[in-house]
One Martini backbone bead per residue (centre of mass of N, CA, C, O) as a GRO file, in nm:
protein
  160
    1MET     BB    1  -1.909  -9.551   0.185
    2THR     BB    2  -1.741  -9.514  -0.074
    3ILE     BB    3  -1.864  -9.247  -0.161
    4PHE     BB    4  -1.784  -9.085   0.088
    5LEU     BB    5  -1.474  -9.121   0.071
    6SER     BB    6  -1.440  -9.005  -0.218
    7SER     BB    7  -1.552  -8.727  -0.143
    8LEU     BB    8  -1.327  -8.651   0.053
    9VAL     BB    9  -1.096  -8.658  -0.144
   10PHE     BB   10  -1.207  -8.442  -0.340
   11ALA     BB   11  -1.248  -8.216  -0.133
   12SER     BB   12  -0.951  -8.191  -0.036
   13THR     BB   13  -0.828  -8.133  -0.312
   14ASP     BB   14  -0.990  -7.874  -0.381
   15ALA     BB   15  -0.898  -7.706  -0.128
   16MET     BB   16  -0.581  -7.703  -0.231
   17THR     BB   17  -0.654  -7.547  -0.473
   18ILE     BB   18  -0.485  -7.306  -0.675
   19ASP     BB   19  -0.428  -7.066  -0.862
   20LYS     BB   20  -0.253  -6.924  -1.096
   21ALA     BB   21   0.025  -6.736  -1.095
   22ASP     BB   22   0.170  -6.408  -1.233
   23TYR     BB   23   0.275  -6.304  -0.943
   24VAL     BB   24   0.539  -6.212  -0.711
   25VAL     BB   25   0.550  -6.097  -0.365
   26VAL     BB   26   0.799  -5.953  -0.148
   27LYS     BB   27   0.782  -5.846   0.199
   28LYS     BB   28   1.024  -5.812   0.416
   29ALA     BB   29   0.905  -5.646   0.660
   30GLU     BB   30   0.651  -5.857   0.676
   31ARG     BB   31   0.710  -6.152   0.603
   32LYS     BB   32   0.590  -6.179   0.291
   33LEU     BB   33   0.409  -6.379   0.051
   34TYR     BB   34   0.263  -6.311  -0.274
   35LEU     BB   35  -0.003  -6.425  -0.472
   36TYR     BB   36  -0.081  -6.338  -0.809
   37ARG     BB   37  -0.380  -6.243  -1.010
   38GLY     BB   38  -0.321  -5.977  -1.106
   39SER     BB   39  -0.484  -5.792  -0.844
   40GLU     BB   40  -0.511  -6.066  -0.702
   41ILE     BB   41  -0.495  -6.226  -0.402
   42LEU     BB   42  -0.449  -6.567  -0.346
   43LYS     BB   43  -0.190  -6.571  -0.143
   44THR     BB   44  -0.040  -6.594   0.190
   45TYR     BB   45   0.297  -6.590   0.336
   46ARG     BB   46   0.509  -6.681   0.570
   47ILE     BB   47   0.856  -6.579   0.623
   48ALA     BB   48   1.196  -6.644   0.569
   49LEU     BB   49   1.517  -6.511   0.576
   50GLY     BB   50   1.795  -6.386   0.591
   51LYS     BB   51   2.008  -6.323   0.860
   52GLN     BB   52   2.033  -6.039   0.685
   53PRO     BB   53   1.751  -5.868   0.595
   54ASP     BB   54   1.880  -5.597   0.556
   55GLY     BB   55   1.891  -5.525   0.249
   56HIS     BB   56   2.077  -5.577  -0.027
   57LYS     BB   57   2.225  -5.793  -0.206
   58SER     BB   58   2.598  -5.778  -0.278
   59ARG     BB   59   2.726  -6.057  -0.168
   60GLU     BB   60   2.879  -6.323  -0.100
   61GLY     BB   61   2.780  -6.421   0.230
   62ASP     BB   62   2.565  -6.188   0.354
   63SER     BB   63   2.267  -6.304   0.420
   64ARG     BB   64   2.094  -6.178   0.191
   65THR     BB   65   1.807  -6.054   0.042
   66PRO     BB   66   1.708  -5.961  -0.238
   67GLU     BB   67   1.630  -5.669  -0.444
   68GLY     BB   68   1.369  -5.679  -0.686
   69ILE     BB   69   1.342  -5.785  -1.024
   70TYR     BB   70   1.255  -6.115  -1.114
   71THR     BB   71   1.282  -6.471  -1.187
   72LEU     BB   72   1.119  -6.777  -1.202
   73ASP     BB   73   1.325  -7.027  -1.374
   74TRP     BB   74   1.361  -7.280  -1.168
   75ARG     BB   75   1.361  -7.626  -1.042
   76ASN     BB   76   1.395  -7.834  -0.728
   77PRO     BB   77   1.286  -8.142  -0.593
   78ASN     BB   78   1.607  -8.225  -0.463
   79SER     BB   79   1.695  -8.058  -0.236
   80LYS     BB   80   1.807  -7.963   0.090
   81PHE     BB   81   1.524  -7.872   0.050
   82TYR     BB   82   1.192  -7.841   0.024
   83ARG     BB   83   1.195  -7.758  -0.237
   84SER     BB   84   1.280  -7.541  -0.529
   85ILE     BB   85   1.289  -7.193  -0.643
   86HIS     BB   86   1.440  -6.990  -0.865
   87VAL     BB   87   1.610  -6.689  -0.848
   88SER     BB   88   1.758  -6.460  -1.092
   89TYR     BB   89   1.982  -6.415  -0.912
   90PRO     BB   90   2.178  -6.223  -1.074
   91SER     BB   91   2.180  -5.948  -1.235
   92LYS     BB   92   2.342  -5.739  -1.433
   93SER     BB   93   2.359  -5.514  -1.213
   94ASP     BB   94   2.464  -5.696  -0.987
   95HIS     BB   95   2.723  -5.774  -1.130
   96ARG     BB   96   2.837  -5.492  -1.176
   97ASP     BB   97   2.843  -5.395  -0.881
   98ALA     BB   98   3.030  -5.620  -0.778
   99ARG     BB   99   3.267  -5.573  -0.971
  100GLU     BB  100   3.324  -5.277  -0.876
  101ARG     BB  101   3.394  -5.400  -0.575
  102GLY     BB  102   3.528  -5.697  -0.604
  103ASP     BB  103   3.282  -5.897  -0.613
  104SER     BB  104   3.062  -6.147  -0.546
  105PRO     BB  105   2.710  -6.182  -0.570
  106GLY     BB  106   2.618  -6.451  -0.591
  107GLY     BB  107   2.355  -6.708  -0.529
  108ALA     BB  108   2.111  -6.938  -0.501
  109ILE     BB  109   1.822  -6.817  -0.497
  110MET     BB  110   1.535  -6.924  -0.306
  111ILE     BB  111   1.240  -7.098  -0.285
  112HIS     BB  112   1.166  -7.278   0.023
  113GLY     BB  113   1.165  -7.507   0.244
  114GLN     BB  114   1.266  -7.721   0.455
  115PRO     BB  115   1.482  -7.910   0.574
  116THR     BB  116   1.579  -8.255   0.517
  117SER     BB  117   1.759  -8.251   0.757
  118TRP     BB  118   1.762  -8.323   1.091
  119VAL     BB  119   1.994  -8.147   1.175
  120GLU     BB  120   1.883  -7.881   1.052
  121LYS     BB  121   1.609  -7.886   1.198
  122THR     BB  122   1.728  -7.868   1.485
  123LYS     BB  123   1.866  -7.590   1.454
  124LEU     BB  124   1.595  -7.425   1.425
  125LEU     BB  125   1.508  -7.442   1.729
  126PHE     BB  126   1.775  -7.228   1.793
  127ASN     BB  127   1.676  -7.008   1.604
  128GLN     BB  128   1.591  -6.766   1.421
  129ASP     BB  129   1.363  -6.651   1.201
  130ASP     BB  130   1.614  -6.576   1.031
  131TRP     BB  131   1.803  -6.855   0.852
  132THR     BB  132   1.913  -6.796   0.588
  133GLU     BB  133   2.142  -6.717   0.307
  134GLY     BB  134   1.886  -6.552   0.126
  135CYS     BB  135   1.639  -6.690   0.123
  136ILE     BB  136   1.298  -6.818   0.088
  137ALA     BB  137   1.095  -6.939   0.352
  138VAL     BB  138   0.877  -7.218   0.405
  139GLN     BB  139   0.655  -7.437   0.444
  140ASP     BB  140   0.602  -7.734   0.298
  141HIS     BB  141   0.294  -7.705   0.231
  142GLU     BB  142   0.342  -7.428   0.094
  143MET     BB  143   0.537  -7.523  -0.126
  144ASP     BB  144   0.330  -7.693  -0.273
  145GLU     BB  145   0.152  -7.454  -0.358
  146ILE     BB  146   0.364  -7.286  -0.506
  147TRP     BB  147   0.454  -7.501  -0.708
  148GLU     BB  148   0.163  -7.511  -0.847
  149ALA     BB  149   0.114  -7.185  -0.895
  150VAL     BB  150   0.411  -7.169  -1.021
  151GLU     BB  151   0.578  -7.080  -1.302
  152ASP     BB  152   0.805  -7.070  -1.513
  153GLY     BB  153   0.861  -6.710  -1.557
  154THR     BB  154   0.782  -6.577  -1.305
  155PRO     BB  155   0.752  -6.293  -1.148
  156ILE     BB  156   0.958  -6.122  -0.895
  157GLU     BB  157   0.908  -5.905  -0.610
  158ILE     BB  158   1.153  -5.751  -0.399
  159ILE     BB  159   1.084  -5.577  -0.100
  160PRO     BB  160   1.147  -5.393   0.187
   0.00000   0.00000   0.00000
């Protein structure tokens, strides 16, 4: 019996393991996030975006998800959402463009799980599909997979 139970534990752990990704692609129109290793798609996730999903993020508070090539550069295991990995928005050109318009480009764009607060979770029951302030959201168990598969320094391409 003990051997059988320990086999189940190892089997379920192996099933959840995915290879390390070396590139992340977000296709906003498809509402999908893809983990790549070379040209191979390792895993695909359904995502929620900013409340104003169309177009590139141009200023703080516009509720848009940025478009372009960035880096996943640091992570927060204790954010107000279940785990979060930072997207390096704004880039130098994002800063320049915002400055020319007299705006702040905003920031704190993350890939994250669901809210950790029950109040915020309840709000999602009555909300639209795209509910973030510009971040890329997945389910918590998916965030666990992404957290393990993606290392700091991994490039992310966010396309319309």
